[in-house]
Amino acid sequence: MRKTLLATAIGAVLSLSACSDNTAPTQQANQAAAPAVAEVTVTNPFFKKSTLPFEAPNFAEIKDEHFLPAFEEGMKQHMAEIEAIANNPEPATFENTFVAMEKSGELLTRVSRVFYNLTGTDSNEERRKIQSELAPRMAAHSDNISLNPALFARIESVYNARNDLGLDAESKRLVEVYYERFVRSGAKLSEEQKTAIRALNEEHSTLTNKFGQNLLAETRNIAVIVDTVEELDGLSQAQITAAANAAKERGHDGKFLLNITNTTRQPILTSLNNRELRQRVWEASANRAQSGENDNTAIVARLAQLRAERAKLLGYDNWAAYTLETNMAQTPQAVYDMLGSMVPAVVANTQQEQAAIQAMIREKGGDFEVQPWDWEYYAEFVRQAKYDLDENEVKKYFEFNRVLKDGAFYYMNRFYGIRFEPRPDLPVYHPDVEVYEVFDADGKSIALFYADYFAREGKRGGAWMSSFVGQSHLTGQKPVVVNVMNIPKAPEGEPTLISYDHTTTIFHELGHGVHGIFSNVKYPTLAMTAVSRDFVEFPSTFEEDWAQHPEILANYAKHYQTGEAIPADLLDKVMRSRSFNQGFDTLEYISAALLDMDWHTLSADAPLQDPKAFEAASLKKHGVDLNAVPPRYKTNFFSHSMGGGYSAGYYAYMWSEILAADAFAHVQKNGGLTRENGDHYRKNILAVGNSRPTMESYKAFRGQEPTTDALLIRRGLKTKID
């Protein structure tokens, strides 16, 4: 998943490279904070560009006390810049309006990129406090650029004349993107409507922040404490040791702690022999944020309503209609049609899988109907019987460092010509983080890459890409990119052995990474991964299948002790088993995507919904209400949807997979793993960002629009292209 700062209130600042604020509130805030700002200006590392390579953040100097003063001064400076642009007595031009906005907000952008990345990867109580304080203020700051009538008048003036100004294609695209964003933010609303949308945005920012903080707190609260080692029967010794260490760190010496990951299903359920413990683990996951001090029930209900109200103000039937207008899908119906067309086949496939699992339960002496906490456990027995495959044996050939360096990095060198060189001299925000300098085929240094792969307290669940520094020829900046995952780290001194799923996720996130690293765009607003939500997952998904390319696999899939290559028969079992349980995998995803769409097709006059009842009705309506296969995310912890970043957009993974499968098949048909193919894909997809419409980029690479044939083959539902 590409983690975007657009998911936060600061998103509008970074996407537009400009913001504004209400004059009176901003002046009051800045006057109150002036002494604090004056005291730290000299020592605050954010008040000047970093002198490290690529302007990388100097984490050796950055302290929590620096954030708020930098935000205060950043908003003050940004306000002055925006007012100067809006009130410029000269006629509006591309240079004095659009270029000026692209160059504005330097301090605010610098501190925002660091702060909002750290709140996801290395949160603490002080940072959460600052984040809560900033949420409504940054929402107001964002509103005041998009709702500034003088500024919009200048934007509209240039927009109306754009075809007669002799602008190059990228500059014209910038004008069109700005104009569209301002209109969609409410620039053409009446003053009364603008007041209303400001209030909605402020409340929305506050609630999305609270939603995320509740989930972060829940991650710690819902960890399952196990009293005896006997209950952990089925886990490896390394897993048991890690659980013991985690418990000791939390003050439960002599016990064992099982952390809960971000999805409804939990990977550890494949191994635990104790059914009662499996149920405890699953229920800790599925019931999170539904009660107590971290209850998100009222929050998610109001968030859905807020979005519907905002959409109505802007002239749309619902939030999904508003959101999808600028995506490749364009309409909610297109998404419903895509997902709905798959439901009958997927449900039938899942029911066949369930029958096989139920038979395995009986074979093992069980006298109960399969429940969600049973599915993966008994599915593993079915997998072993069908493919004679032991997952723990497979992991011995996928040692983390080898996968990353001899797998993903090696592939990047073969396909794109780049190499990753360690930079241990550069400071990091956590000891587990490693920094690499990225060199192009001609030897030129093009980016920094931060690798943050291991799970820990203070990091939110999931996997994502973000950046500390953007790319822009206008500002002369090169990208500083970070990849984040939550791989359980082995105890000190032991190798971290990972699943093949984690392996493909490393390739996936590095796909987002090179989407940022290879950006070759002039304007910050159009650079890197600033594309539509249902296109952004395409470059990352495209990289996944390279993990199984014979040459790449041969270079990294080696026994962690002997260095022996993974045996051909074992590898064959791994690859054939990839199509196993696809009904479950696809159904839990589709269920979540449909749930996301249903929440965001509510009308503004719909009453507040009860999440549990709404979920049940949604799943039943679409025919995906299988008790043993719940949605991948339930509403109260559905960060993609309710956190804001992928609201009415969770379908994008499937949409992007169509593009990725089609693109990968095209490359294989035309030579496969060659620099020529890599350079062509890089030039037409990765380098261009949002400097042109995404379908234009795809057709420039592929020569035509994509078809679904390759996707069906990828998912094992078809054997060849007709």
PDB file of N, CA and C in Angstrom, residues 534-610:
ATOM      1  N   ASP A 534      -6.804   4.432  -7.979  1.00  0.00           N
ATOM      2  CA  ASP A 534      -6.907   3.126  -8.630  1.00  0.00           C
ATOM      3  C   ASP A 534      -5.839   2.917  -9.700  1.00  0.00           C
ATOM      4  N   PHE A 535      -4.847   3.792  -9.733  1.00  0.00           N
ATOM      5  CA  PHE A 535      -3.668   3.582 -10.572  1.00  0.00           C
ATOM      6  C   PHE A 535      -2.424   3.374  -9.715  1.00  0.00           C
ATOM      7  N   VAL A 536      -2.418   3.951  -8.526  1.00  0.00           N
ATOM      8  CA  VAL A 536      -1.200   3.975  -7.710  1.00  0.00           C
ATOM      9  C   VAL A 536      -0.754   2.581  -7.278  1.00  0.00           C
ATOM     10  N   GLU A 537      -1.698   1.636  -7.167  1.00  0.00           N
ATOM     11  CA  GLU A 537      -1.314   0.283  -6.775  1.00  0.00           C
ATOM     12  C   GLU A 537      -0.847  -0.562  -7.963  1.00  0.00           C
ATOM     13  N   PHE A 538      -0.978  -0.046  -9.155  1.00  0.00           N
ATOM     14  CA  PHE A 538      -0.530  -0.787 -10.335  1.00  0.00           C
ATOM     15  C   PHE A 538       0.981  -0.992 -10.354  1.00  0.00           C
ATOM     16  N   PRO A 539       1.808   0.055 -10.236  1.00  0.00           N
ATOM     17  CA  PRO A 539       3.257  -0.178 -10.288  1.00  0.00           C
ATOM     18  C   PRO A 539       3.768  -1.107  -9.196  1.00  0.00           C
ATOM     19  N   SER A 540       3.126  -1.091  -8.039  1.00  0.00           N
ATOM     20  CA  SER A 540       3.574  -1.965  -6.950  1.00  0.00           C
ATOM     21  C   SER A 540       3.167  -3.410  -7.203  1.00  0.00           C
ATOM     22  N   THR A 541       1.927  -3.615  -7.649  1.00  0.00           N
ATOM     23  CA  THR A 541       1.458  -4.972  -7.927  1.00  0.00           C
ATOM     24  C   THR A 541       2.225  -5.586  -9.093  1.00  0.00           C
ATOM     25  N   PHE A 542       2.603  -4.768 -10.055  1.00  0.00           N
ATOM     26  CA  PHE A 542       3.397  -5.232 -11.196  1.00  0.00           C
ATOM     27  C   PHE A 542       4.692  -5.899 -10.733  1.00  0.00           C
ATOM     28  N   GLU A 543       5.293  -5.374  -9.677  1.00  0.00           N
ATOM     29  CA  GLU A 543       6.582  -5.903  -9.217  1.00  0.00           C
ATOM     30  C   GLU A 543       6.452  -7.247  -8.497  1.00  0.00           C
ATOM     31  N   GLU A 544       5.268  -7.562  -7.988  1.00  0.00           N
ATOM     32  CA  GLU A 544       5.113  -8.780  -7.184  1.00  0.00           C
ATOM     33  C   GLU A 544       5.523 -10.044  -7.942  1.00  0.00           C
ATOM     34  N   ASP A 545       5.087 -10.154  -9.202  1.00  0.00           N
ATOM     35  CA  ASP A 545       5.314 -11.399  -9.936  1.00  0.00           C
ATOM     36  C   ASP A 545       6.777 -11.629 -10.280  1.00  0.00           C
ATOM     37  N   TRP A 546       7.585 -10.561 -10.207  1.00  0.00           N
ATOM     38  CA  TRP A 546       9.017 -10.752 -10.467  1.00  0.00           C
ATOM     39  C   TRP A 546       9.689 -11.557  -9.363  1.00  0.00           C
ATOM     40  N   ALA A 547       9.051 -11.649  -8.197  1.00  0.00           N
ATOM     41  CA  ALA A 547       9.626 -12.436  -7.100  1.00  0.00           C
ATOM     42  C   ALA A 547       9.747 -13.907  -7.470  1.00  0.00           C
ATOM     43  N   GLN A 548       8.923 -14.378  -8.442  1.00  0.00           N
ATOM     44  CA  GLN A 548       8.976 -15.790  -8.825  1.00  0.00           C
ATOM     45  C   GLN A 548       9.672 -16.008 -10.169  1.00  0.00           C
ATOM     46  N   HIS A 549      10.251 -14.946 -10.724  1.00  0.00           N
ATOM     47  CA  HIS A 549      11.000 -15.118 -11.971  1.00  0.00           C
ATOM     48  C   HIS A 549      12.168 -16.079 -11.720  1.00  0.00           C
ATOM     49  N   PRO A 550      12.390 -17.060 -12.585  1.00  0.00           N
ATOM     50  CA  PRO A 550      13.410 -18.087 -12.322  1.00  0.00           C
ATOM     51  C   PRO A 550      14.788 -17.528 -11.982  1.00  0.00           C
ATOM     52  N   GLU A 551      15.251 -16.546 -12.744  1.00  0.00           N
ATOM     53  CA  GLU A 551      16.585 -16.000 -12.467  1.00  0.00           C
ATOM     54  C   GLU A 551      16.630 -15.294 -11.118  1.00  0.00           C
ATOM     55  N   ILE A 552      15.576 -14.531 -10.797  1.00  0.00           N
ATOM     56  CA  ILE A 552      15.554 -13.796  -9.531  1.00  0.00           C
ATOM     57  C   ILE A 552      15.473 -14.777  -8.368  1.00  0.00           C
ATOM     58  N   LEU A 553      14.570 -15.743  -8.457  1.00  0.00           N
ATOM     59  CA  LEU A 553      14.427 -16.750  -7.404  1.00  0.00           C
ATOM     60  C   LEU A 553      15.725 -17.497  -7.146  1.00  0.00           C
ATOM     61  N   ALA A 554      16.399 -17.860  -8.211  1.00  0.00           N
ATOM     62  CA  ALA A 554      17.644 -18.619  -8.073  1.00  0.00           C
ATOM     63  C   ALA A 554      18.695 -17.834  -7.311  1.00  0.00           C
ATOM     64  N   ASN A 555      18.572 -16.511  -7.328  1.00  0.00           N
ATOM     65  CA  ASN A 555      19.576 -15.673  -6.680  1.00  0.00           C
ATOM     66  C   ASN A 555      19.323 -15.462  -5.195  1.00  0.00           C
ATOM     67  N   TYR A 556      18.055 -15.674  -4.756  1.00  0.00           N
ATOM     68  CA  TYR A 556      17.785 -15.382  -3.345  1.00  0.00           C
ATOM     69  C   TYR A 556      17.127 -16.511  -2.567  1.00  0.00           C
ATOM     70  N   ALA A 557      16.420 -17.430  -3.203  1.00  0.00           N
ATOM     71  CA  ALA A 557      15.703 -18.489  -2.486  1.00  0.00           C
ATOM     72  C   ALA A 557      16.667 -19.611  -2.135  1.00  0.00           C
ATOM     73  N   LYS A 558      17.433 -19.396  -1.049  1.00  0.00           N
ATOM     74  CA  LYS A 558      18.468 -20.334  -0.632  1.00  0.00           C
ATOM     75  C   LYS A 558      18.325 -20.633   0.859  1.00  0.00           C
ATOM     76  N   HIS A 559      18.686 -21.829   1.231  1.00  0.00           N
ATOM     77  CA  HIS A 559      18.558 -22.250   2.624  1.00  0.00           C
ATOM     78  C   HIS A 559      19.390 -21.337   3.513  1.00  0.00           C
ATOM     79  N   TYR A 560      18.785 -20.870   4.602  1.00  0.00           N
ATOM     80  CA  TYR A 560      19.445 -19.875   5.438  1.00  0.00           C
ATOM     81  C   TYR A 560      20.708 -20.401   6.113  1.00  0.00           C
ATOM     82  N   GLN A 561      20.855 -21.736   6.234  1.00  0.00           N
ATOM     83  CA  GLN A 561      22.042 -22.309   6.872  1.00  0.00           C
ATOM     84  C   GLN A 561      23.061 -22.814   5.856  1.00  0.00           C
ATOM     85  N   THR A 562      22.587 -23.549   4.868  1.00  0.00           N
ATOM     86  CA  THR A 562      23.513 -24.207   3.932  1.00  0.00           C
ATOM     87  C   THR A 562      23.763 -23.409   2.663  1.00  0.00           C
ATOM     88  N   GLY A 563      22.870 -22.479   2.348  1.00  0.00           N
ATOM     89  CA  GLY A 563      23.002 -21.742   1.094  1.00  0.00           C
ATOM     90  C   GLY A 563      22.515 -22.530  -0.108  1.00  0.00           C
ATOM     91  N   GLU A 564      21.972 -23.718   0.142  1.00  0.00           N
ATOM     92  CA  GLU A 564      21.464 -24.557  -0.945  1.00  0.00           C
ATOM     93  C   GLU A 564      20.233 -23.913  -1.571  1.00  0.00           C
ATOM     94  N   ALA A 565      20.160 -23.943  -2.891  1.00  0.00           N
ATOM     95  CA  ALA A 565      19.001 -23.397  -3.592  1.00  0.00           C
ATOM     96  C   ALA A 565      17.751 -24.190  -3.224  1.00  0.00           C
ATOM     97  N   ILE A 566      16.620 -23.525  -3.205  1.00  0.00           N
ATOM     98  CA  ILE A 566      15.370 -24.212  -2.896  1.00  0.00           C
ATOM     99  C   ILE A 566      15.158 -25.345  -3.894  1.00  0.00           C
ATOM    100  N   PRO A 567      14.907 -26.561  -3.421  1.00  0.00           N
ATOM    101  CA  PRO A 567      14.723 -27.690  -4.335  1.00  0.00           C
ATOM    102  C   PRO A 567      13.597 -27.439  -5.336  1.00  0.00           C
ATOM    103  N   ALA A 568      13.773 -27.921  -6.529  1.00  0.00           N
ATOM    104  CA  ALA A 568      12.806 -27.675  -7.601  1.00  0.00           C
ATOM    105  C   ALA A 568      11.419 -28.179  -7.237  1.00  0.00           C
ATOM    106  N   ASP A 569      11.355 -29.354  -6.585  1.00  0.00           N
ATOM    107  CA  ASP A 569      10.031 -29.889  -6.259  1.00  0.00           C
ATOM    108  C   ASP A 569       9.334 -29.048  -5.194  1.00  0.00           C
ATOM    109  N   LEU A 570      10.110 -28.544  -4.218  1.00  0.00           N
ATOM    110  CA  LEU A 570       9.530 -27.687  -3.189  1.00  0.00           C
ATOM    111  C   LEU A 570       9.069 -26.363  -3.795  1.00  0.00           C
ATOM    112  N   LEU A 571       9.887 -25.802  -4.665  1.00  0.00           N
ATOM    113  CA  LEU A 571       9.519 -24.559  -5.329  1.00  0.00           C
ATOM    114  C   LEU A 571       8.245 -24.743  -6.162  1.00  0.00           C
ATOM    115  N   ASP A 572       8.159 -25.871  -6.840  1.00  0.00           N
ATOM    116  CA  ASP A 572       6.977 -26.152  -7.652  1.00  0.00           C
ATOM    117  C   ASP A 572       5.725 -26.214  -6.774  1.00  0.00           C
ATOM    118  N   LYS A 573       5.872 -26.824  -5.594  1.00  0.00           N
ATOM    119  CA  LYS A 573       4.738 -26.897  -4.664  1.00  0.00           C
ATOM    120  C   LYS A 573       4.333 -25.502  -4.188  1.00  0.00           C
ATOM    121  N   VAL A 574       5.335 -24.671  -3.903  1.00  0.00           N
ATOM    122  CA  VAL A 574       5.050 -23.305  -3.453  1.00  0.00           C
ATOM    123  C   VAL A 574       4.253 -22.557  -4.516  1.00  0.00           C
ATOM    124  N   MET A 575       4.713 -22.649  -5.756  1.00  0.00           N
ATOM    125  CA  MET A 575       4.062 -21.901  -6.829  1.00  0.00           C
ATOM    126  C   MET A 575       2.669 -22.454  -7.150  1.00  0.00           C
ATOM    127  N   ARG A 576       2.529 -23.773  -7.139  1.00  0.00           N
ATOM    128  CA  ARG A 576       1.216 -24.346  -7.405  1.00  0.00           C
ATOM    129  C   ARG A 576       0.251 -24.028  -6.272  1.00  0.00           C
ATOM    130  N   SER A 577       0.773 -23.965  -5.062  1.00  0.00           N
ATOM    131  CA  SER A 577      -0.092 -23.691  -3.910  1.00  0.00           C
ATOM    132  C   SER A 577      -0.535 -22.235  -3.858  1.00  0.00           C
ATOM    133  N   ARG A 578       0.046 -21.387  -4.699  1.00  0.00           N
ATOM    134  CA  ARG A 578      -0.349 -19.975  -4.718  1.00  0.00           C
ATOM    135  C   ARG A 578      -1.815 -19.806  -5.116  1.00  0.00           C
ATOM    136  N   SER A 579      -2.313 -20.744  -5.884  1.00  0.00           N
ATOM    137  CA  SER A 579      -3.714 -20.666  -6.283  1.00  0.00           C
ATOM    138  C   SER A 579      -4.639 -21.256  -5.225  1.00  0.00           C
ATOM    139  N   PHE A 580      -4.047 -21.866  -4.184  1.00  0.00           N
ATOM    140  CA  PHE A 580      -4.842 -22.464  -3.112  1.00  0.00           C
ATOM    141  C   PHE A 580      -5.464 -21.365  -2.247  1.00  0.00           C
ATOM    142  N   ASN A 581      -6.678 -21.610  -1.804  1.00  0.00           N
ATOM    143  CA  ASN A 581      -7.388 -20.698  -0.907  1.00  0.00           C
ATOM    144  C   ASN A 581      -7.699 -19.353  -1.561  1.00  0.00           C
ATOM    145  N   GLN A 582      -7.678 -19.319  -2.893  1.00  0.00           N
ATOM    146  CA  GLN A 582      -7.951 -18.067  -3.587  1.00  0.00           C
ATOM    147  C   GLN A 582      -9.392 -17.622  -3.396  1.00  0.00           C
ATOM    148  N   GLY A 583     -10.298 -18.560  -3.184  1.00  0.00           N
ATOM    149  CA  GLY A 583     -11.676 -18.180  -2.905  1.00  0.00           C
ATOM    150  C   GLY A 583     -11.748 -17.356  -1.632  1.00  0.00           C
ATOM    151  N   PHE A 584     -11.130 -17.864  -0.565  1.00  0.00           N
ATOM    152  CA  PHE A 584     -11.095 -17.152   0.716  1.00  0.00           C
ATOM    153  C   PHE A 584     -10.429 -15.795   0.553  1.00  0.00           C
ATOM    154  N   ASP A 585      -9.233 -15.790  -0.035  1.00  0.00           N
ATOM    155  CA  ASP A 585      -8.481 -14.544  -0.182  1.00  0.00           C
ATOM    156  C   ASP A 585      -9.274 -13.498  -0.948  1.00  0.00           C
ATOM    157  N   THR A 586      -9.880 -13.916  -2.054  1.00  0.00           N
ATOM    158  CA  THR A 586     -10.602 -12.972  -2.901  1.00  0.00           C
ATOM    159  C   THR A 586     -11.900 -12.528  -2.250  1.00  0.00           C
ATOM    160  N   LEU A 587     -12.605 -13.457  -1.591  1.00  0.00           N
ATOM    161  CA  LEU A 587     -13.886 -13.115  -0.982  1.00  0.00           C
ATOM    162  C   LEU A 587     -13.710 -12.138   0.174  1.00  0.00           C
ATOM    163  N   GLU A 588     -12.710 -12.356   1.022  1.00  0.00           N
ATOM    164  CA  GLU A 588     -12.537 -11.436   2.149  1.00  0.00           C
ATOM    165  C   GLU A 588     -12.163 -10.045   1.651  1.00  0.00           C
ATOM    166  N   TYR A 589     -11.438  -9.976   0.528  1.00  0.00           N
ATOM    167  CA  TYR A 589     -11.104  -8.674  -0.064  1.00  0.00           C
ATOM    168  C   TYR A 589     -12.345  -8.024  -0.674  1.00  0.00           C
ATOM    169  N   ILE A 590     -13.077  -8.758  -1.518  1.00  0.00           N
ATOM    170  CA  ILE A 590     -14.263  -8.205  -2.172  1.00  0.00           C
ATOM    171  C   ILE A 590     -15.293  -7.746  -1.137  1.00  0.00           C
ATOM    172  N   SER A 591     -15.449  -8.528  -0.067  1.00  0.00           N
ATOM    173  CA  SER A 591     -16.401  -8.154   0.981  1.00  0.00           C
ATOM    174  C   SER A 591     -16.037  -6.802   1.583  1.00  0.00           C
ATOM    175  N   ALA A 592     -14.751  -6.599   1.853  1.00  0.00           N
ATOM    176  CA  ALA A 592     -14.305  -5.320   2.413  1.00  0.00           C
ATOM    177  C   ALA A 592     -14.485  -4.190   1.410  1.00  0.00           C
ATOM    178  N   ALA A 593     -14.192  -4.457   0.141  1.00  0.00           N
ATOM    179  CA  ALA A 593     -14.325  -3.425  -0.883  1.00  0.00           C
ATOM    180  C   ALA A 593     -15.792  -3.021  -1.064  1.00  0.00           C
ATOM    181  N   LEU A 594     -16.693  -3.997  -1.042  1.00  0.00           N
ATOM    182  CA  LEU A 594     -18.121  -3.690  -1.154  1.00  0.00           C
ATOM    183  C   LEU A 594     -18.620  -2.936   0.079  1.00  0.00           C
ATOM    184  N   LEU A 595     -18.131  -3.322   1.242  1.00  0.00           N
ATOM    185  CA  LEU A 595     -18.497  -2.630   2.473  1.00  0.00           C
ATOM    186  C   LEU A 595     -18.058  -1.165   2.408  1.00  0.00           C
ATOM    187  N   ASP A 596     -16.840  -0.936   1.948  1.00  0.00           N
ATOM    188  CA  ASP A 596     -16.330   0.425   1.776  1.00  0.00           C
ATOM    189  C   ASP A 596     -17.230   1.227   0.835  1.00  0.00           C
ATOM    190  N   MET A 597     -17.617   0.632  -0.289  1.00  0.00           N
ATOM    191  CA  MET A 597     -18.473   1.326  -1.245  1.00  0.00           C
ATOM    192  C   MET A 597     -19.856   1.607  -0.652  1.00  0.00           C
ATOM    193  N   ASP A 598     -20.401   0.665   0.087  1.00  0.00           N
ATOM    194  CA  ASP A 598     -21.732   0.870   0.657  1.00  0.00           C
ATOM    195  C   ASP A 598     -21.736   2.004   1.677  1.00  0.00           C
ATOM    196  N   TRP A 599     -20.697   2.078   2.498  1.00  0.00           N
ATOM    197  CA  TRP A 599     -20.609   3.188   3.456  1.00  0.00           C
ATOM    198  C   TRP A 599     -20.583   4.523   2.717  1.00  0.00           C
ATOM    199  N   HIS A 600     -19.920   4.547   1.583  1.00  0.00           N
ATOM    200  CA  HIS A 600     -19.687   5.832   0.915  1.00  0.00           C
ATOM    201  C   HIS A 600     -20.647   6.118  -0.233  1.00  0.00           C
ATOM    202  N   THR A 601     -21.669   5.265  -0.374  1.00  0.00           N
ATOM    203  CA  THR A 601     -22.776   5.609  -1.270  1.00  0.00           C
ATOM    204  C   THR A 601     -24.020   5.995  -0.472  1.00  0.00           C
ATOM    205  N   LEU A 602     -23.880   6.136   0.839  1.00  0.00           N
ATOM    206  CA  LEU A 602     -24.970   6.660   1.659  1.00  0.00           C
ATOM    207  C   LEU A 602     -25.235   8.109   1.270  1.00  0.00           C
ATOM    208  N   SER A 603     -26.476   8.507   1.285  1.00  0.00           N
ATOM    209  CA  SER A 603     -26.828   9.893   0.980  1.00  0.00           C
ATOM    210  C   SER A 603     -26.676  10.754   2.225  1.00  0.00           C
ATOM    211  N   ALA A 604     -26.625  12.054   2.009  1.00  0.00           N
ATOM    212  CA  ALA A 604     -26.420  12.977   3.127  1.00  0.00           C
ATOM    213  C   ALA A 604     -27.578  12.968   4.114  1.00  0.00           C
ATOM    214  N   ASP A 605     -28.770  12.595   3.665  1.00  0.00           N
ATOM    215  CA  ASP A 605     -29.919  12.588   4.567  1.00  0.00           C
ATOM    216  C   ASP A 605     -30.137  11.236   5.248  1.00  0.00           C
ATOM    217  N   ALA A 606     -29.239  10.284   5.004  1.00  0.00           N
ATOM    218  CA  ALA A 606     -29.340   8.984   5.679  1.00  0.00           C
ATOM    219  C   ALA A 606     -29.021   9.156   7.160  1.00  0.00           C
ATOM    220  N   PRO A 607     -29.708   8.444   8.031  1.00  0.00           N
ATOM    221  CA  PRO A 607     -29.411   8.561   9.466  1.00  0.00           C
ATOM    222  C   PRO A 607     -28.069   7.914   9.805  1.00  0.00           C
ATOM    223  N   LEU A 608     -27.579   8.222  10.988  1.00  0.00           N
ATOM    224  CA  LEU A 608     -26.368   7.562  11.472  1.00  0.00           C
ATOM    225  C   LEU A 608     -26.599   6.056  11.516  1.00  0.00           C
ATOM    226  N   GLN A 609     -25.597   5.307  11.075  1.00  0.00           N
ATOM    227  CA  GLN A 609     -25.729   3.856  10.986  1.00  0.00           C
ATOM    228  C   GLN A 609     -25.052   3.157  12.164  1.00  0.00           C
ATOM    229  N   ASP A 610     -25.596   2.027  12.536  1.00  0.00           N
ATOM    230  CA  ASP A 610     -24.922   1.151  13.496  1.00  0.00           C
ATOM    231  C   ASP A 610     -23.973   0.255  12.713  1.00  0.00           C
TER     232      ASP A 610
END
